[in-house]
CSV table of C-alpha atoms and ligand atoms in Angstrom, one decimal:
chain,number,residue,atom,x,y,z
A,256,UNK,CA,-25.5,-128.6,-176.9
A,257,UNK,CA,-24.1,-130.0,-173.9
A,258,UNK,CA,-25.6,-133.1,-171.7
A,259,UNK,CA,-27.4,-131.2,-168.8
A,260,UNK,CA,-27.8,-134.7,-167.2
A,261,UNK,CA,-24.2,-134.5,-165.9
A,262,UNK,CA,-24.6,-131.5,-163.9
A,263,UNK,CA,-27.8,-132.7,-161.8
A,264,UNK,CA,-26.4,-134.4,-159.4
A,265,UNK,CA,-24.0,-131.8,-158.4
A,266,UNK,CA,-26.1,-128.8,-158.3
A,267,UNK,CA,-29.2,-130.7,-156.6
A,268,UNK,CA,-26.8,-132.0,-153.6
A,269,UNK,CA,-25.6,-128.1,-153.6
A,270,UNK,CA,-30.0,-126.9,-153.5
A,271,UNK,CA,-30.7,-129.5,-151.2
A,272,UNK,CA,-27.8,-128.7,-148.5
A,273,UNK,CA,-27.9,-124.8,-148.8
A,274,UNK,CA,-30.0,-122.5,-146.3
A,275,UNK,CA,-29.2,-119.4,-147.2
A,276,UNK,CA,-29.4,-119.1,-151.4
A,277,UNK,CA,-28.4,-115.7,-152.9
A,278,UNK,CA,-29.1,-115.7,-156.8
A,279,UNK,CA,-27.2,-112.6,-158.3
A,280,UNK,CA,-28.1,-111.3,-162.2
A,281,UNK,CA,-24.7,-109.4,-163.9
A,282,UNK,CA,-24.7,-105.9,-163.9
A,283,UNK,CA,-27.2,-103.8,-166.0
A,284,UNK,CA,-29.7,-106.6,-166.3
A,285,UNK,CA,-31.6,-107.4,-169.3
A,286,UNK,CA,-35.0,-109.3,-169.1
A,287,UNK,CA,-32.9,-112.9,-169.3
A,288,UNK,CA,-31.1,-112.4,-166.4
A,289,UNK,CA,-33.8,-111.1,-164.4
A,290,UNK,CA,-36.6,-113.7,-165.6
A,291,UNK,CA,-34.0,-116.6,-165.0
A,292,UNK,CA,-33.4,-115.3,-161.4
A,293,UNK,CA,-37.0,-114.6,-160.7
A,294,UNK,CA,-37.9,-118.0,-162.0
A,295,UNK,CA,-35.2,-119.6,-160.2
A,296,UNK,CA,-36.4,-118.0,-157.1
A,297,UNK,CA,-39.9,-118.6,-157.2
A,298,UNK,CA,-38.8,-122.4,-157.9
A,299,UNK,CA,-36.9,-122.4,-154.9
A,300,UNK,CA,-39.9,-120.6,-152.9
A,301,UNK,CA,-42.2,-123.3,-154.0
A,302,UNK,CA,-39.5,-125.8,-152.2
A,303,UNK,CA,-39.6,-124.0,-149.3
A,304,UNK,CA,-36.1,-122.6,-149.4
A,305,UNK,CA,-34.4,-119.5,-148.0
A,306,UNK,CA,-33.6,-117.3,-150.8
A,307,UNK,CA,-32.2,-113.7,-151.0
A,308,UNK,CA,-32.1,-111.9,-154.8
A,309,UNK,CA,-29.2,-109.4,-155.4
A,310,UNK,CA,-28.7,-107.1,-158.4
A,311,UNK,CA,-25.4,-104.9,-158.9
A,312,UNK,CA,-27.5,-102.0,-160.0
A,313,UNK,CA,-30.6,-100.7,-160.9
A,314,UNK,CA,-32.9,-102.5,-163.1
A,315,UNK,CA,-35.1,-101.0,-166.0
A,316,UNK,CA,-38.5,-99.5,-165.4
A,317,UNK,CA,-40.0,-102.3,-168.1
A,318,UNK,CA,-39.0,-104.8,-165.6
A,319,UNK,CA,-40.5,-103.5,-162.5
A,320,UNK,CA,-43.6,-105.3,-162.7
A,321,UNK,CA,-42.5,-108.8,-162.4
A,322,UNK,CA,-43.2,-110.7,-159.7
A,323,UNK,CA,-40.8,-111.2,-156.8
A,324,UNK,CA,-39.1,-108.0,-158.0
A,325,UNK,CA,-39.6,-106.2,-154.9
A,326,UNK,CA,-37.1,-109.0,-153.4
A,327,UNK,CA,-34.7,-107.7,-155.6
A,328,UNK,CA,-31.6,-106.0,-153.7
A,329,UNK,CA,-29.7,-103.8,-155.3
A,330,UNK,CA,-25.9,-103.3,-154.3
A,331,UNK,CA,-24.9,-99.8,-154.9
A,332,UNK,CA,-28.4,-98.7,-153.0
A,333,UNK,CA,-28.2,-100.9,-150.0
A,334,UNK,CA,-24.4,-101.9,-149.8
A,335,UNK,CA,-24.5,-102.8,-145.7
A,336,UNK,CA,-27.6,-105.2,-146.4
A,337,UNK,CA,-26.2,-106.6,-149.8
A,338,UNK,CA,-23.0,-107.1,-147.9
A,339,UNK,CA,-24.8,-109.3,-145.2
A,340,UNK,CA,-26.4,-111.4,-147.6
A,341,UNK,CA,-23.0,-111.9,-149.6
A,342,UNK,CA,-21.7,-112.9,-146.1
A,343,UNK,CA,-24.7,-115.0,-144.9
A,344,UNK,CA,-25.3,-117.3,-148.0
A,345,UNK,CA,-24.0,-120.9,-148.5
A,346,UNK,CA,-24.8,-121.2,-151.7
A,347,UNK,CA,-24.2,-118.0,-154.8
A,348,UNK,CA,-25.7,-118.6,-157.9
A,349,UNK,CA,-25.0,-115.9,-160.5
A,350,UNK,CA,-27.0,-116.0,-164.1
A,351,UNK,CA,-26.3,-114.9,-167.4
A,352,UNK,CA,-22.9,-113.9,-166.9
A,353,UNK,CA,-19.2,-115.5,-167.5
A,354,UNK,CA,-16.7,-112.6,-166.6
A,355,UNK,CA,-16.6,-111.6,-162.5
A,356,UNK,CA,-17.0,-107.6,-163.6
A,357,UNK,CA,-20.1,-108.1,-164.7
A,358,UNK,CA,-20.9,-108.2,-160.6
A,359,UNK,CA,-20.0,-104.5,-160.6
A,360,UNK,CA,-19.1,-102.9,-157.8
A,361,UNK,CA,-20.0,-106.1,-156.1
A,362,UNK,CA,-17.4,-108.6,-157.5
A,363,UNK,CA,-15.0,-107.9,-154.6
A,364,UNK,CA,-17.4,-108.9,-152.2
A,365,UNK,CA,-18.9,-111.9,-154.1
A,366,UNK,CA,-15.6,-113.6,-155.2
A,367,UNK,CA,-14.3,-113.0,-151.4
A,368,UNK,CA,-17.4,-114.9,-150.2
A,369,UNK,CA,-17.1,-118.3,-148.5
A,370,UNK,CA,-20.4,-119.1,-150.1
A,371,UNK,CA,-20.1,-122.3,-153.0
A,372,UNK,CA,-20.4,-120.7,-156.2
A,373,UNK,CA,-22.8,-121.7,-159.1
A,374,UNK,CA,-22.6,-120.0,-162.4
A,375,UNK,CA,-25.4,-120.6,-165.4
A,376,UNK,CA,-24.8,-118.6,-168.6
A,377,UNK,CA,-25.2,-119.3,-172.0
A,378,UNK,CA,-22.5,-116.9,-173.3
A,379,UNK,CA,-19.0,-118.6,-174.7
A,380,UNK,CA,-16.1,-118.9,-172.8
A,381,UNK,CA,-16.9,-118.3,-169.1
A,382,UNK,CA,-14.0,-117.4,-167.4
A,383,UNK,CA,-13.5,-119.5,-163.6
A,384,UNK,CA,-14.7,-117.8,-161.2
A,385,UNK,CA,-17.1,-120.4,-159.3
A,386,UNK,CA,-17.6,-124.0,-157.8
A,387,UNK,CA,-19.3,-124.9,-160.5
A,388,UNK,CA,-19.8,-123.4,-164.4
A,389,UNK,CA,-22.6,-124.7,-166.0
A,390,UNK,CA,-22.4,-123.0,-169.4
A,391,UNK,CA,-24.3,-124.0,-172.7
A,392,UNK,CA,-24.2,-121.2,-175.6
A,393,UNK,CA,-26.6,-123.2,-177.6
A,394,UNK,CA,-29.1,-122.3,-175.3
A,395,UNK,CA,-31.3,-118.8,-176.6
A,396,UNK,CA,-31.1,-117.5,-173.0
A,397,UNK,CA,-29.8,-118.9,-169.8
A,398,UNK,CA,-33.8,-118.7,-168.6
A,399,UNK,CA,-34.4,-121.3,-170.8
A,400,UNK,CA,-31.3,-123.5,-169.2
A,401,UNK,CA,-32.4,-122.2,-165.9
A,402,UNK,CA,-35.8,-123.9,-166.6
A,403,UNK,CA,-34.3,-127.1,-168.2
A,404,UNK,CA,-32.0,-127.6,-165.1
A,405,UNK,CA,-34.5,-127.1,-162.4
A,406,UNK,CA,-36.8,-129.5,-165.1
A,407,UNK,CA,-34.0,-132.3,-164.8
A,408,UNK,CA,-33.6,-131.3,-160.5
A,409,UNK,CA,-37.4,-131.2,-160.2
A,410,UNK,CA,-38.1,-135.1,-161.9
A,411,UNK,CA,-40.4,-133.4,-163.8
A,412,UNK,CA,-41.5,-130.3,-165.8
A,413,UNK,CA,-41.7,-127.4,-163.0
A,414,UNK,CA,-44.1,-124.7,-163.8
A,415,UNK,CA,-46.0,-122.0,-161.5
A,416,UNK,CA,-47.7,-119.3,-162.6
A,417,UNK,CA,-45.2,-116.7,-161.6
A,418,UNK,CA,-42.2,-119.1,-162.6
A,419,UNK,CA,-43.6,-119.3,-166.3
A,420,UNK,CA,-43.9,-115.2,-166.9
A,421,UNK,CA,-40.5,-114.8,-166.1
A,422,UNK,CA,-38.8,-117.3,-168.7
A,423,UNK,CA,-41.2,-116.1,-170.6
A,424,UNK,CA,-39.5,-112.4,-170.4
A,425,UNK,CA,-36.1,-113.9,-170.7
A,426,UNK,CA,-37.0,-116.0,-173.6
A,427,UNK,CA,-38.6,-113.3,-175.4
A,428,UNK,CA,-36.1,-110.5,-174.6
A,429,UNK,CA,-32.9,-112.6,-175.4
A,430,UNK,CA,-34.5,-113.9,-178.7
A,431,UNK,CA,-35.7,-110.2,-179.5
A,432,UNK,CA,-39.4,-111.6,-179.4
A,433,UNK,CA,-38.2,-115.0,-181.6
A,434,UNK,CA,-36.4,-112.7,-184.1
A,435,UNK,CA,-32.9,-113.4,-184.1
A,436,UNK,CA,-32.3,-117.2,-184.7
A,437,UNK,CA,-30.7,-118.2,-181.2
A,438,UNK,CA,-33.6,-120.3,-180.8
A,439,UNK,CA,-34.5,-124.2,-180.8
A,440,UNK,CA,-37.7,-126.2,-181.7
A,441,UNK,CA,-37.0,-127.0,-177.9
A,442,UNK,CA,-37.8,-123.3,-177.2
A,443,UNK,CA,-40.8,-123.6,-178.7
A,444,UNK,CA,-41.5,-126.8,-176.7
A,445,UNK,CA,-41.0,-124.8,-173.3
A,446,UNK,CA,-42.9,-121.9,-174.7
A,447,UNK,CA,-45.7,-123.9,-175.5
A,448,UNK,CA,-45.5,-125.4,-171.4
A,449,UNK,CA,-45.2,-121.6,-170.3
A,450,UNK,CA,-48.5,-120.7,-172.2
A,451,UNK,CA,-50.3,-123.6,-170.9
A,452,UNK,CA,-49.6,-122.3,-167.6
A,453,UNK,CA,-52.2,-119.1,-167.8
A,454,UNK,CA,-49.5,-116.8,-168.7
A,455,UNK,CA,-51.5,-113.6,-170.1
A,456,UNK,CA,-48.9,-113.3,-173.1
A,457,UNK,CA,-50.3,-110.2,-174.7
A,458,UNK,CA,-50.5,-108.6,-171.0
A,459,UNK,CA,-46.3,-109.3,-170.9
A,460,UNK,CA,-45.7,-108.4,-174.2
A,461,UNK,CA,-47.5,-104.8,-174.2
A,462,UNK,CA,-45.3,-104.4,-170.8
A,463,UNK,CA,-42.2,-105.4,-172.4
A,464,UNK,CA,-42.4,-103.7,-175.5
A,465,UNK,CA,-45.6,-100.9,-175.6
A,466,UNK,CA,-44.2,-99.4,-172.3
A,467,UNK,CA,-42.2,-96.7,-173.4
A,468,UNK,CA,-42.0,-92.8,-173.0
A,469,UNK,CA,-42.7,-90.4,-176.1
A,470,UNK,CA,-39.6,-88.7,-174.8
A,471,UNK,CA,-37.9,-92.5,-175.9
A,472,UNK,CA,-39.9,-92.8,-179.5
A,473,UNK,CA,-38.1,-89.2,-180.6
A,474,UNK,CA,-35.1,-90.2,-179.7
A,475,UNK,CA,-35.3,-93.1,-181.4
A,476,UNK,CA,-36.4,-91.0,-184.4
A,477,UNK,CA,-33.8,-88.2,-183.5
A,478,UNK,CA,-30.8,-91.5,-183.5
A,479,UNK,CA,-31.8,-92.9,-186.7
A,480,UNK,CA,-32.4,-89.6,-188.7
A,481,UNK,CA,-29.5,-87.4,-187.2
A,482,UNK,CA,-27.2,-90.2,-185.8
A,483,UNK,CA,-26.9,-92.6,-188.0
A,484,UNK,CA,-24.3,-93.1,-190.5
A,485,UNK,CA,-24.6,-95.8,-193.4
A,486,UNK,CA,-21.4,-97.6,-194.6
A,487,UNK,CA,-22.8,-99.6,-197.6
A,488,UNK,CA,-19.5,-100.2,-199.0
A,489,UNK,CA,-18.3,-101.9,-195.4
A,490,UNK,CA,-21.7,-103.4,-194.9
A,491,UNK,CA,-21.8,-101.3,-191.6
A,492,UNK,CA,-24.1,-98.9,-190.2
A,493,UNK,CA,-23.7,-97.2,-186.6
A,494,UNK,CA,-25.3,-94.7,-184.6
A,495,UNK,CA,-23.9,-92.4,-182.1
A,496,UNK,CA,-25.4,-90.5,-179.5
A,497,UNK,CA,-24.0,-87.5,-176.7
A,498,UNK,CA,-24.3,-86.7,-173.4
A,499,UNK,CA,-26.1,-83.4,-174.4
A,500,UNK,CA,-28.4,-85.7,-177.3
A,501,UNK,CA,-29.8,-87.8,-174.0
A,502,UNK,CA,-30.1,-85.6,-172.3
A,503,UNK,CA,-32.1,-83.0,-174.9
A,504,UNK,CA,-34.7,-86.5,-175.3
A,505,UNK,CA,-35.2,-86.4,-171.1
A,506,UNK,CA,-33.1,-90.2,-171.5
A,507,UNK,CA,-33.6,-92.3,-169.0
A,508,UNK,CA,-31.6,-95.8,-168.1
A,509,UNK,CA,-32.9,-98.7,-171.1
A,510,UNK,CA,-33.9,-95.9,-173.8
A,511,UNK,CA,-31.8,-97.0,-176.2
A,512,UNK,CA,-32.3,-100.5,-175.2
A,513,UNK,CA,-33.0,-101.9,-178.9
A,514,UNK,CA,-31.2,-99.2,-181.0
A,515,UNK,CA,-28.2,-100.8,-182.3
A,516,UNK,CA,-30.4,-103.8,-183.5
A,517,UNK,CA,-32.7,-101.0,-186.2
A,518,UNK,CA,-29.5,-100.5,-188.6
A,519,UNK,CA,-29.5,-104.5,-189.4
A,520,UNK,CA,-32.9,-103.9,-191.1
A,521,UNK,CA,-31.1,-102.0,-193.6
A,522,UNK,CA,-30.4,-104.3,-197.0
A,523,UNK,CA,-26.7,-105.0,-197.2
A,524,UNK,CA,-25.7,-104.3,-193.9
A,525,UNK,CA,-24.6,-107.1,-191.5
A,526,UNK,CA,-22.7,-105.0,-188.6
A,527,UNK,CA,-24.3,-102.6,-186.5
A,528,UNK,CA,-22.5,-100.5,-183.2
A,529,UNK,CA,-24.3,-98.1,-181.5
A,530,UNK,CA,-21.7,-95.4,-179.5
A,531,UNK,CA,-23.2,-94.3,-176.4
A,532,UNK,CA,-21.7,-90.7,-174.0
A,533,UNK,CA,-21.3,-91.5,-170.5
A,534,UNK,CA,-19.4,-89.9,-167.9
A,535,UNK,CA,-16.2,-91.0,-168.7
A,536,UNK,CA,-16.4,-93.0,-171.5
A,537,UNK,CA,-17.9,-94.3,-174.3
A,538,UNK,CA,-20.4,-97.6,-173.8
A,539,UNK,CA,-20.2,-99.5,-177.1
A,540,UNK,CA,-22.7,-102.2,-178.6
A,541,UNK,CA,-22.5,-104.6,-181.2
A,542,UNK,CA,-24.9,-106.4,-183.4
A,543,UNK,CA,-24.1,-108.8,-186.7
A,544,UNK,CA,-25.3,-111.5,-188.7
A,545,UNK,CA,-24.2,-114.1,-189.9
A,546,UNK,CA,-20.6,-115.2,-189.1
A,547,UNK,CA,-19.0,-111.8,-188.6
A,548,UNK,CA,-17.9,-112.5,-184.7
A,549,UNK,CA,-19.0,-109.4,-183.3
A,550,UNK,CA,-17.4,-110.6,-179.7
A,551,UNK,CA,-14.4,-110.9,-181.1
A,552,UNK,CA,-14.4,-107.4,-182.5
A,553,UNK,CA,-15.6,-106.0,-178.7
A,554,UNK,CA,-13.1,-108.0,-177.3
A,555,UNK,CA,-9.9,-107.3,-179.7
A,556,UNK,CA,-10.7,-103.9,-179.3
A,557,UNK,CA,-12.8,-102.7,-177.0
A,558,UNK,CA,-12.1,-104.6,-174.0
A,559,UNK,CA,-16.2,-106.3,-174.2
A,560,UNK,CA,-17.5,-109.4,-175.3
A,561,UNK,CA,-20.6,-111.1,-175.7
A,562,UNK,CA,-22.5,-113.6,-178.0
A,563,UNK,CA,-21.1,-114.0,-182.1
A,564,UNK,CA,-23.9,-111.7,-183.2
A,565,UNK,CA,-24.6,-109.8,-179.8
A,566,UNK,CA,-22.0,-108.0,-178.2
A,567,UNK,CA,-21.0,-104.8,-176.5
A,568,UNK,CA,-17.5,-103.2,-174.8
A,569,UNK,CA,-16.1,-99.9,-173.8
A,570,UNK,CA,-13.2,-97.4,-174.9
A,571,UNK,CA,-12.1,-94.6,-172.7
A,572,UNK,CA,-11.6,-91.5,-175.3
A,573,UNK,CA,-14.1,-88.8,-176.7
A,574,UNK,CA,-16.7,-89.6,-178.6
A,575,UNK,CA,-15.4,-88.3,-181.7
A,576,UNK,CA,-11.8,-90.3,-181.0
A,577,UNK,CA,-13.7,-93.5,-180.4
A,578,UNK,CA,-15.6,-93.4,-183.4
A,579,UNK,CA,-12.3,-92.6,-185.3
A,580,UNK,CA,-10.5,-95.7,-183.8
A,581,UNK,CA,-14.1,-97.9,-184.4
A,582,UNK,CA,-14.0,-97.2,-188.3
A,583,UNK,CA,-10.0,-97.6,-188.4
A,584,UNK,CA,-10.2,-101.1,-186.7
A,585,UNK,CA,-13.2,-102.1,-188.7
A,586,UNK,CA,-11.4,-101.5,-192.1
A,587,UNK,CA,-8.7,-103.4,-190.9
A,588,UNK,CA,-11.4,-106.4,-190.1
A,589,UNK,CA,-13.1,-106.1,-193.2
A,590,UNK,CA,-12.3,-109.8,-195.0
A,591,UNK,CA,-14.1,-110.9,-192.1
A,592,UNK,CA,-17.2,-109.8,-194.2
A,593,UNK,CA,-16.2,-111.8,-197.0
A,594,UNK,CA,-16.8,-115.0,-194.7
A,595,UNK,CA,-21.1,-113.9,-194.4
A,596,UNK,CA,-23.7,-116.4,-194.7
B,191,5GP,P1,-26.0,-105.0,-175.1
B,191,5GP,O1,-25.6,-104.5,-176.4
B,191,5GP,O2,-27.5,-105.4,-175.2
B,191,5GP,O3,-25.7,-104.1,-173.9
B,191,5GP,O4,-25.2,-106.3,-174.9
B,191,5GP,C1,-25.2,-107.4,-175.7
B,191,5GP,C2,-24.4,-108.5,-175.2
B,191,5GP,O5,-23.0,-108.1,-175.1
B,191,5GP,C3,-24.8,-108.9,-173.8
B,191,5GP,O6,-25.2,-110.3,-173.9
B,191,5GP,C4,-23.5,-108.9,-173.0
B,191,5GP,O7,-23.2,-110.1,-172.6
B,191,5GP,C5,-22.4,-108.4,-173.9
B,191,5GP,N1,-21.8,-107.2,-173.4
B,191,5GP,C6,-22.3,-105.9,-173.5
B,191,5GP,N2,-21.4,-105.1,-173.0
B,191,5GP,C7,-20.3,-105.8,-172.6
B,191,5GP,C8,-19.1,-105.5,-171.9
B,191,5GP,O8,-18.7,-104.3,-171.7
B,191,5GP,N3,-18.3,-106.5,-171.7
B,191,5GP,C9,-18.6,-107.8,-172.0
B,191,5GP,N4,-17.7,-108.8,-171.7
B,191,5GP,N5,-19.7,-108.1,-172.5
B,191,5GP,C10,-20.6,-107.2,-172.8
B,192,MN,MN1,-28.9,-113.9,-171.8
């Protein structure tokens, strides 16, 4: 855990003499980056600042009822107006992120900008590409750093209505609903703030979780009865799914959100890598337990990265090729298994 304390000075000189804020969540947002930049933004609405909310590209239909979303910008939409609020802010805060690409086909732009640059991420390792990194990968999602931060800004414990649900969606989608063990008892302490706020829990959970399509249940039941293959011996299991697979199941973006996770439930097996089709490659994710460093793996070999147990990358070959090269590389890796808690 790092001291916090040494960073409020900074960043509160860097709120308090900005006009024009842009927050920016990475590419392909989950619900942490999104609930830490909605929460950051209704904070800074409930100072009375001017703040713009960018996204790289689109977000998923579970996140669309969130409030403040309708702020949300997206760059590959709306280039000419994204561009003018890249140009126009003083100050860039980007969330949940610690690699420039993850800005998308906005990095150029962004890292060109004038604007000072603030990044918050609780991944390892961010690389430099801001004013200021504030990066602590003890944290179970940067909402719950957002929150701490604008806590230790604020004097006080900040909390609105609107502010709570969304670290509530990034703490509950980052932790997979308080499931895999990135969480603190100081989670619980924040959580327990957030639900004395009003927040309808069962109302955000049902939209988060109970909102998807049949179309997405078969495939889910397609994946893990037609696509999965079970390596007992390597304590591996993965799933891989086609172009012509999606689009059979009517996919749309985020239905597969949550597959690669299902094979961990397996007994025995502590790595899980779901192989996804797209146009012109092959969109890897990773999940382990334990101490196999799954960013690492994404990283040595498919050009990713991520969290120890939650990662993801990408390999430019056919589907067939990719998952030839993912099972040669993985027996080569295999004494990392011996190393499990
Ligand atoms: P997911 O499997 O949910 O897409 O991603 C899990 C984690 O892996 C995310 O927290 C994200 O940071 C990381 N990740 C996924 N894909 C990539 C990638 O292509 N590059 C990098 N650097 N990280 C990734
Ligand atoms: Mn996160």
């Amino acid at each position: 855990m790092i001291d916090l304390s040494k960073y409020t000075k900074e960043l509160s000189e860097l709120f308090s003499s900005s006009e024009n804020i842009l927050i920016i969540c990475h590419i392909n947002p989950d619900g942490d980056s999104i609930g830490a930049q909605l929460a950051l933004y209704h904070y800074f609405k409930a100072k009375g600042k001017n703040v713009s909310l960018l996204s790289p590209n689109n977000i998923q239909e579970f996140l669309r009822w969130m409030d403040g979303i309708d702020e949300l910008n997206i760059f590959i939409k709306d280039r000419k107006k994204s561009k003018v609020l890249i140009d126009r802010a003083d100050l860039i805060v980007m969330l949940d992120f610690n690699q420039s690409n993850r800005l998308g086909e906005a990095e150029d732009y962004v890292i060109a900008s004038k604007a000072k640059k603030v990044i918050i991420d609780h991944h390892l390792d961010p690389k430099n590409f801001a004013d200021l990194i504030i990066s602590d990968p003890s944290k179970c999602s940067t909402s719950e750093l957002v929150h701490e931060l604008v806590c230790d800004i604020n004097g006080k414990n900040f909390m609105n209505r609107s502010y709570a649900e969304a670290l509530y969606v990034g703490i509950i989608t980052d932790t997979g609903n308080f499931e895999h063990g990135s969480y603190s008892s100081r989670t619980f302490r924040i959580v327990a703030d957030l639900l004395d706020s009003g927040i309808l829990k069962e109302k955000i959970i049902n939209l988060i979780y109970n909102n998807f399509s049949s179309d997405r249940i078969r495939l889910q039941g397609f994946a893990l009865n037609r696509r999965m293959v079970v390596l007992p011996e390597l304590k591996t299991a993965y799933i891989y799914l086609s172009k012509d697979d999606l689009k059979e199941y009517n996919h749309v973006k985020g239905d597969t959100e949550g597959f690669v996770n299902m094979p961990l439930s397996i007994k025995g097996i502590n790595f899980s890598a779901l192989f996804i089709e797209k146009e012109n490659f092959i969109k890897l994710s990773f999940r382990s337990k334990g101490q196999f460093p799954s960013n690492e793996f994404a990283s040595l070999y498919f050009s990713g990265g991520g969290h120890m147990n939650a990662s993801g990358g990408e390999y430019t070959d056919t589907l067939g090729n990719t998952i030839v090269y993912f099972l040669k590389v993985l027996k080569e890796n295999v004494w990392r298994f011996e190393h499990q808690v």
